Short mmCIF file of C-alpha atoms in Angstrom, two decimals:
data_model
loop_
_atom_site.label_atom_id
_atom_site.label_comp_id
_atom_site.label_asym_id
_atom_site.label_seq_id
_atom_site.Cartn_x
_atom_site.Cartn_y
_atom_site.Cartn_z
CA MET A 1 -11.12 -32.52 33.37
CA ALA A 2 -7.98 -33.36 34.99
CA GLU A 3 -5.81 -30.52 32.74
CA GLN A 4 -3.54 -33.39 30.90
CA ASP A 5 -7.55 -34.48 29.53
CA TRP A 6 -7.91 -30.58 28.64
CA ILE A 7 -4.52 -30.97 26.70
CA ARG A 8 -4.91 -34.88 25.03
CA ARG A 9 -8.47 -33.85 24.07
CA TYR A 10 -8.52 -29.94 23.10
CA PHE A 11 -4.88 -28.80 22.22
CA THR A 12 -2.53 -32.03 21.20
CA PRO A 13 -4.79 -32.30 18.15
CA LEU A 14 -3.68 -27.93 17.20
CA ALA A 15 0.07 -29.11 17.61
CA THR A 16 1.13 -30.15 13.92
CA ALA A 17 4.51 -28.91 14.02
CA PRO A 18 7.50 -31.33 14.68
CA GLY A 19 8.71 -29.55 17.27
CA ALA A 20 5.79 -29.17 19.73
CA ALA A 21 6.35 -33.22 20.33
CA ARG A 22 2.48 -33.41 20.14
CA LEU A 23 2.54 -31.69 23.44
CA THR A 24 4.27 -34.43 25.67
CA ASP A 25 7.32 -32.03 26.99
CA ASP A 26 7.49 -29.29 28.70
CA THR A 27 9.59 -27.44 26.10
CA ALA A 28 9.57 -27.35 22.35
CA GLN A 29 11.47 -26.60 19.52
CA LEU A 30 11.20 -24.31 16.79
CA SER A 31 10.99 -24.70 13.32
CA PRO A 32 14.33 -23.35 11.66
CA ALA A 33 13.93 -19.88 9.67
CA THR A 34 15.77 -18.77 6.99
CA GLY A 35 16.44 -15.21 8.39
CA PRO A 36 15.25 -13.24 11.76
CA VAL A 37 12.67 -13.97 13.93
CA VAL A 38 10.51 -12.01 15.97
CA ILE A 39 7.92 -13.32 18.93
CA THR A 40 5.17 -10.99 20.42
CA THR A 41 2.77 -11.78 23.13
CA ASP A 42 -0.86 -10.09 23.69
CA ALA A 43 -3.01 -11.47 26.75
CA MET A 44 -6.54 -10.65 27.56
CA VAL A 45 -8.62 -10.61 30.39
CA GLU A 46 -12.39 -10.76 31.02
CA GLY A 47 -14.02 -8.08 31.24
CA VAL A 48 -11.36 -5.83 30.60
CA HIS A 49 -10.11 -7.47 26.61
CA PHE A 50 -14.07 -8.66 26.40
CA LEU A 51 -17.29 -9.96 28.49
CA GLY A 52 -17.83 -12.30 29.98
CA SER A 53 -21.05 -13.30 27.52
CA ASP A 54 -19.35 -12.40 24.52
CA PRO A 55 -19.07 -16.24 22.11
CA ILE A 56 -16.49 -18.27 23.33
CA ASP A 57 -14.83 -18.45 19.55
CA THR A 58 -14.83 -15.25 19.22
CA ILE A 59 -12.22 -14.56 22.24
CA ALA A 60 -10.36 -17.27 20.56
CA ARG A 61 -9.75 -15.56 17.31
CA LYS A 62 -9.29 -12.22 18.32
CA LEU A 63 -6.18 -12.82 20.83
CA VAL A 64 -4.79 -14.85 17.89
CA ARG A 65 -5.67 -11.63 15.42
CA VAL A 66 -4.39 -9.26 18.16
CA ASN A 67 -0.68 -11.20 18.12
CA VAL A 68 -0.67 -11.55 14.07
CA SER A 69 -1.43 -7.75 13.58
CA ASP A 70 2.29 -7.11 15.76
CA ILE A 71 3.80 -9.83 13.53
CA LEU A 72 3.11 -8.30 10.38
CA ALA A 73 3.73 -4.68 11.46
CA SER A 74 7.43 -6.24 11.58
CA GLY A 75 7.36 -7.38 8.24
CA ALA A 76 6.94 -10.58 9.18
CA GLU A 77 4.42 -14.00 8.43
CA PRO A 78 3.70 -16.17 11.77
CA ILE A 79 4.55 -19.44 12.25
CA GLU A 80 4.46 -20.77 15.78
CA ALA A 81 2.50 -20.21 19.27
CA LEU A 82 2.27 -20.79 22.90
CA LEU A 83 -0.59 -20.59 24.69
CA THR A 84 -1.53 -19.68 27.94
CA LEU A 85 -5.14 -20.47 29.35
CA GLY A 86 -6.82 -19.60 32.62
CA TRP A 87 -10.01 -21.70 32.35
CA PRO A 88 -12.81 -20.78 34.86
CA SER A 89 -14.08 -23.44 36.89
CA VAL A 90 -17.89 -22.43 36.10
CA ARG A 91 -17.30 -22.56 32.33
CA SER A 92 -18.23 -26.06 30.49
CA GLU A 93 -16.11 -28.36 28.85
CA ALA A 94 -17.84 -27.56 25.58
CA GLU A 95 -17.42 -24.17 25.44
CA LEU A 96 -12.89 -25.15 26.14
CA ALA A 97 -13.95 -27.27 23.15
CA GLY A 98 -15.04 -23.93 21.20
CA PHE A 99 -12.39 -22.39 22.07
CA ALA A 100 -9.76 -24.86 21.05
CA ALA A 101 -11.49 -25.34 17.98
CA ALA A 102 -11.67 -21.47 17.38
CA LEU A 103 -7.93 -21.23 17.84
CA GLY A 104 -7.16 -23.77 15.94
CA ASP A 105 -8.74 -22.77 12.51
CA GLU A 106 -7.82 -19.08 13.58
CA LEU A 107 -4.21 -19.77 13.65
CA ALA A 108 -4.43 -22.19 10.77
CA LEU A 109 -5.52 -19.15 8.89
CA TRP A 110 -2.85 -17.50 9.33
CA GLY A 111 -0.07 -19.73 8.74
CA ALA A 112 0.85 -20.64 12.20
CA SER A 113 0.58 -23.85 14.33
CA LEU A 114 0.38 -24.32 18.22
CA ILE A 115 3.77 -26.20 19.35
CA GLY A 116 3.28 -25.80 23.78
CA GLY A 117 1.74 -23.20 26.30
CA ASP A 118 0.54 -23.39 29.58
CA THR A 119 -3.02 -24.39 31.10
CA VAL A 120 -4.64 -23.56 34.59
CA THR A 121 -7.32 -23.63 36.53
CA ASN A 122 -8.61 -19.72 37.49
CA PRO A 123 -11.04 -18.97 40.61
CA GLY A 124 -11.83 -15.73 38.72
CA GLY A 125 -12.50 -15.19 34.83
CA LEU A 126 -11.54 -16.36 31.90
CA PHE A 127 -7.57 -15.23 31.50
CA VAL A 128 -5.88 -16.21 27.81
CA SER A 129 -2.82 -15.05 26.43
CA LEU A 130 -0.50 -15.91 23.39
CA THR A 131 2.61 -16.19 22.08
CA LEU A 132 2.95 -15.67 18.41
CA THR A 133 6.54 -16.46 16.26
CA GLY A 134 7.03 -14.74 13.28
CA ARG A 135 9.59 -15.30 10.04
CA CYS A 136 11.04 -11.90 8.51
CA LEU A 137 10.28 -11.36 5.61
CA GLY A 138 13.39 -9.11 5.10
CA ALA A 139 16.64 -8.69 6.26
CA ALA A 140 15.45 -7.39 9.49
CA PRO A 141 12.19 -6.62 11.25
CA ILE A 142 10.51 -3.17 10.51
CA ARG A 143 10.56 -1.22 13.20
CA ARG A 144 8.60 2.16 15.12
CA GLY A 145 12.17 4.09 15.11
CA GLY A 146 12.74 4.11 11.44
CA ALA A 147 10.95 6.84 10.13
CA GLN A 148 12.61 9.99 9.36
CA ALA A 149 10.87 13.61 9.03
CA GLY A 150 9.50 14.21 4.78
CA ASP A 151 7.99 10.15 5.07
CA GLU A 152 4.25 9.96 4.56
CA LEU A 153 1.70 8.15 6.91
CA TRP A 154 -0.13 5.14 5.96
CA VAL A 155 -2.63 3.04 6.90
CA THR A 156 -4.38 0.12 6.07
CA GLY A 157 -8.69 -0.78 6.34
CA GLU A 158 -10.67 1.50 7.90
CA MET A 159 -10.46 2.84 11.10
CA GLY A 160 -13.38 2.88 14.07
CA GLY A 161 -15.73 0.10 13.35
CA PRO A 162 -14.98 -1.40 16.78
CA ARG A 163 -15.82 1.75 18.29
CA ARG A 164 -18.69 1.89 16.26
CA GLY A 165 -19.87 -1.36 17.19
CA PHE A 166 -19.10 -0.70 21.14
CA LEU A 167 -21.30 2.01 21.37
CA ALA A 168 -24.16 0.30 19.08
CA ARG A 169 -23.73 -2.60 21.82
CA ALA A 170 -23.51 -0.32 24.99
CA ALA A 171 -27.00 1.33 23.59
CA GLY A 172 -28.33 -2.15 23.43
CA GLU A 173 -28.95 -1.62 19.61
CA PRO A 174 -28.03 -4.04 16.57
CA SER A 175 -25.16 -3.05 14.41
CA THR A 176 -22.39 -5.44 12.08
CA TRP A 177 -20.08 -2.98 13.29
CA ILE A 178 -20.75 -5.26 16.70
CA ALA A 179 -18.52 -7.73 15.05
CA SER A 180 -15.22 -5.96 14.04
CA LEU A 181 -15.51 -5.41 17.81
CA LEU A 182 -16.03 -8.71 18.38
CA THR A 183 -13.56 -9.61 16.17
CA PRO A 184 -10.95 -7.44 14.75
CA VAL A 185 -10.94 -7.03 11.20
CA LEU A 186 -7.20 -7.43 9.88
CA PRO A 187 -5.26 -6.91 6.34
CA PRO A 188 -4.07 -10.05 4.81
CA VAL A 189 -1.02 -11.71 5.78
CA SER A 190 0.59 -10.17 2.07
CA ALA A 191 0.42 -6.51 3.88
CA ALA A 192 4.04 -8.07 6.05
CA GLY A 193 5.56 -8.06 2.21
CA LEU A 194 4.11 -4.34 1.17
CA LEU A 195 5.86 -2.98 4.37
CA VAL A 196 8.94 -4.74 3.98
CA ARG A 197 8.79 -3.40 -0.07
CA HIS A 198 8.26 0.13 1.47
CA ALA A 199 7.74 0.84 5.06
CA SER A 200 10.80 2.70 7.15
CA ALA A 201 8.53 2.37 10.28
CA ALA A 202 5.90 0.33 11.34
CA MET A 203 3.21 -0.45 14.29
CA ASP A 204 0.17 -1.58 14.31
CA VAL A 205 -2.98 0.47 15.14
CA SER A 206 -4.04 -1.21 19.00
CA ASP A 207 -4.56 2.13 21.20
CA GLY A 208 -6.07 4.60 18.79
CA LEU A 209 -4.69 6.00 15.58
CA LEU A 210 -3.65 9.76 17.19
CA GLY A 211 -1.94 7.66 20.11
CA ASP A 212 -0.20 5.49 17.63
CA ALA A 213 1.04 7.76 15.36
CA GLY A 214 2.42 9.71 18.02
CA THR A 215 4.49 6.57 19.43
CA LEU A 216 5.32 5.24 15.94
CA ALA A 217 7.23 9.43 15.54
CA GLY A 218 7.90 9.56 18.83
CA ALA A 219 10.37 6.00 18.50
CA SER A 220 11.45 7.77 15.82
CA GLY A 221 12.96 11.06 17.50
CA ALA A 222 10.18 12.58 15.41
CA GLY A 223 6.85 14.61 15.41
CA ALA A 224 3.67 13.44 13.17
CA GLU A 225 0.87 15.43 11.35
CA ILE A 226 -2.68 13.65 10.53
CA ALA A 227 -5.32 14.71 8.67
CA LEU A 228 -8.09 14.02 9.61
CA GLU A 229 -10.22 14.16 6.94
CA SER A 230 -7.68 11.77 4.96
CA VAL A 231 -8.35 9.00 7.68
CA PRO A 232 -10.89 6.00 6.50
CA TYR A 233 -13.79 6.03 8.89
CA ALA A 234 -15.74 3.24 9.42
CA GLY A 235 -19.22 3.74 8.17
CA GLY A 236 -17.84 7.51 7.08
CA ALA A 237 -17.66 10.51 9.59
CA SER A 238 -19.95 13.74 9.03
CA SER A 239 -18.19 16.29 12.07
CA LEU A 240 -14.72 16.46 13.56
CA ALA A 241 -15.64 15.15 16.66
CA GLU A 242 -16.58 12.29 15.60
CA ARG A 243 -13.85 12.28 13.81
CA LEU A 244 -11.77 12.36 16.56
CA ASP A 245 -14.05 10.08 18.77
CA LEU A 246 -13.15 7.39 16.32
CA ALA A 247 -9.34 7.76 15.82
CA THR A 248 -8.52 7.81 19.69
CA TRP A 249 -10.43 4.45 20.81
CA GLY A 250 -8.65 1.86 19.62
CA ASP A 251 -8.85 -2.24 19.02
CA ASP A 252 -8.83 -1.60 15.39
CA TYR A 253 -5.06 -3.76 14.47
CA GLN A 254 -4.71 -2.21 11.16
CA LEU A 255 -1.59 -1.39 10.09
CA LEU A 256 0.16 2.33 10.16
CA PHE A 257 3.34 3.16 8.64
CA ALA A 258 5.61 5.21 7.26
CA ALA A 259 6.87 5.27 3.67
CA ARG A 260 9.22 7.92 1.87
CA PRO A 261 6.90 10.45 -0.60
CA GLU A 262 9.20 8.91 -3.33
CA ASN A 263 7.87 5.29 -2.92
CA ALA A 264 4.07 6.15 -3.20
CA ALA A 265 3.64 5.10 -6.53
CA GLY A 266 5.29 1.69 -6.09
CA LEU A 267 2.92 1.95 -2.97
CA LEU A 268 -0.17 2.40 -4.69
CA VAL A 269 0.21 0.11 -7.60
CA ASP A 270 1.30 -2.61 -5.26
CA ALA A 271 -1.22 -2.47 -2.80
CA ARG A 272 -4.10 -2.45 -5.11
CA GLU A 273 -2.56 -5.90 -6.66
CA LEU A 274 -2.57 -7.32 -3.72
CA GLY A 275 -6.38 -5.97 -2.21
CA ILE A 276 -4.90 -3.92 0.25
CA ARG A 277 -7.04 -0.58 0.39
CA ILE A 278 -4.04 2.20 1.84
CA SER A 279 -5.01 5.61 2.63
CA ARG A 280 -2.15 7.99 3.49
CA ILE A 281 -3.56 10.18 6.11
CA GLY A 282 -0.21 12.57 7.36
CA ARG A 283 3.27 12.66 7.64
CA ILE A 284 6.31 12.94 9.74
CA ARG A 285 7.84 15.66 10.72
CA ALA A 286 10.70 17.04 12.21
CA GLU A 287 9.74 19.16 15.44
CA PRO A 288 8.48 15.88 18.08
CA GLY A 289 4.92 15.92 19.24
CA LEU A 290 1.57 15.09 17.69
CA ALA A 291 -0.77 17.67 15.90
CA ALA A 292 -4.09 17.07 13.37
CA THR A 293 -5.68 19.25 11.03
CA PHE A 294 -8.86 19.12 9.44
CA GLU A 295 -9.51 20.52 6.25
CA ASN A 296 -6.14 22.02 6.81
CA ARG A 297 -6.87 24.09 9.55
CA PRO A 298 -5.31 23.34 12.97
CA VAL A 299 -7.44 20.99 15.70
CA ASN A 300 -7.11 21.67 19.79
CA LEU A 301 -6.19 17.97 20.33
CA PRO A 302 -8.20 16.12 23.65
CA GLU A 303 -5.81 15.79 26.40
CA THR A 304 -6.12 11.84 25.97
CA VAL A 305 -5.70 10.16 21.99
CA ALA A 306 -5.41 6.92 23.51
CA TYR A 307 -6.21 4.25 25.78
CA GLN A 308 -3.73 3.31 28.34
CA HIS A 309 -4.21 0.47 30.74
CA GLY A 310 -3.97 1.64 34.53
#
């Protein structure tokens, strides 16, 4: 099928924003916003971020969600998306249709729409990239670099479900956690407003909770200390080694944020009213670097505390 036929049949129906011009142009007009707009992009490569045998709909959904998590962490709501699709000739048209349908459903779920992009055939595996804009709910985006010594560190949801899914799949064992590996579980869009009201700094947890906590603290010119017994682990955790494993693997796509201690009571009330699970897991400290404790005892951290490309 020619590229223009791909676009007309499968992606033009998703381009409902006026500025998309039904994907008939090489440019799109961004929708006006009343405040600052943030933008993010994430790419996924077959054999690195997903397996060639993964269901095609889960690849589309994960592509959207890894971008949405960045938008939410900025205290913003998703608006519009640009898709870059490198489609292998060995994949069927039925798979292309399934990818487009899941992409449209997922964008609609988060309140966003497709406004353009590019599609090409790829002699290698499947390559997908999404660029997503977001409307800030505050006067400016929330950054990683806004935390101060004394701030408390919080996370939404649970850590380690995708790691459990990966281990189960590698062992050939059935597990309910495999679903969270294929399609990340995110907090709701209302989490962006929660961060705007209470967070001094924030980011999504994509490369491992401990590594990302160090990244947030480092961006703020400070350090972080994590109490491993306070981290909410998917399925629980019985040993220190298990806690460290689940807190360093990544792909959780929950939100990690810092907030002033005096905001804790209001933060907990707001989160409960929104139905968002949050857990206090540590603090920002003046001393640089990452530290962890377990039941009030210092922990020797592994050499690698986060996933790193390359």
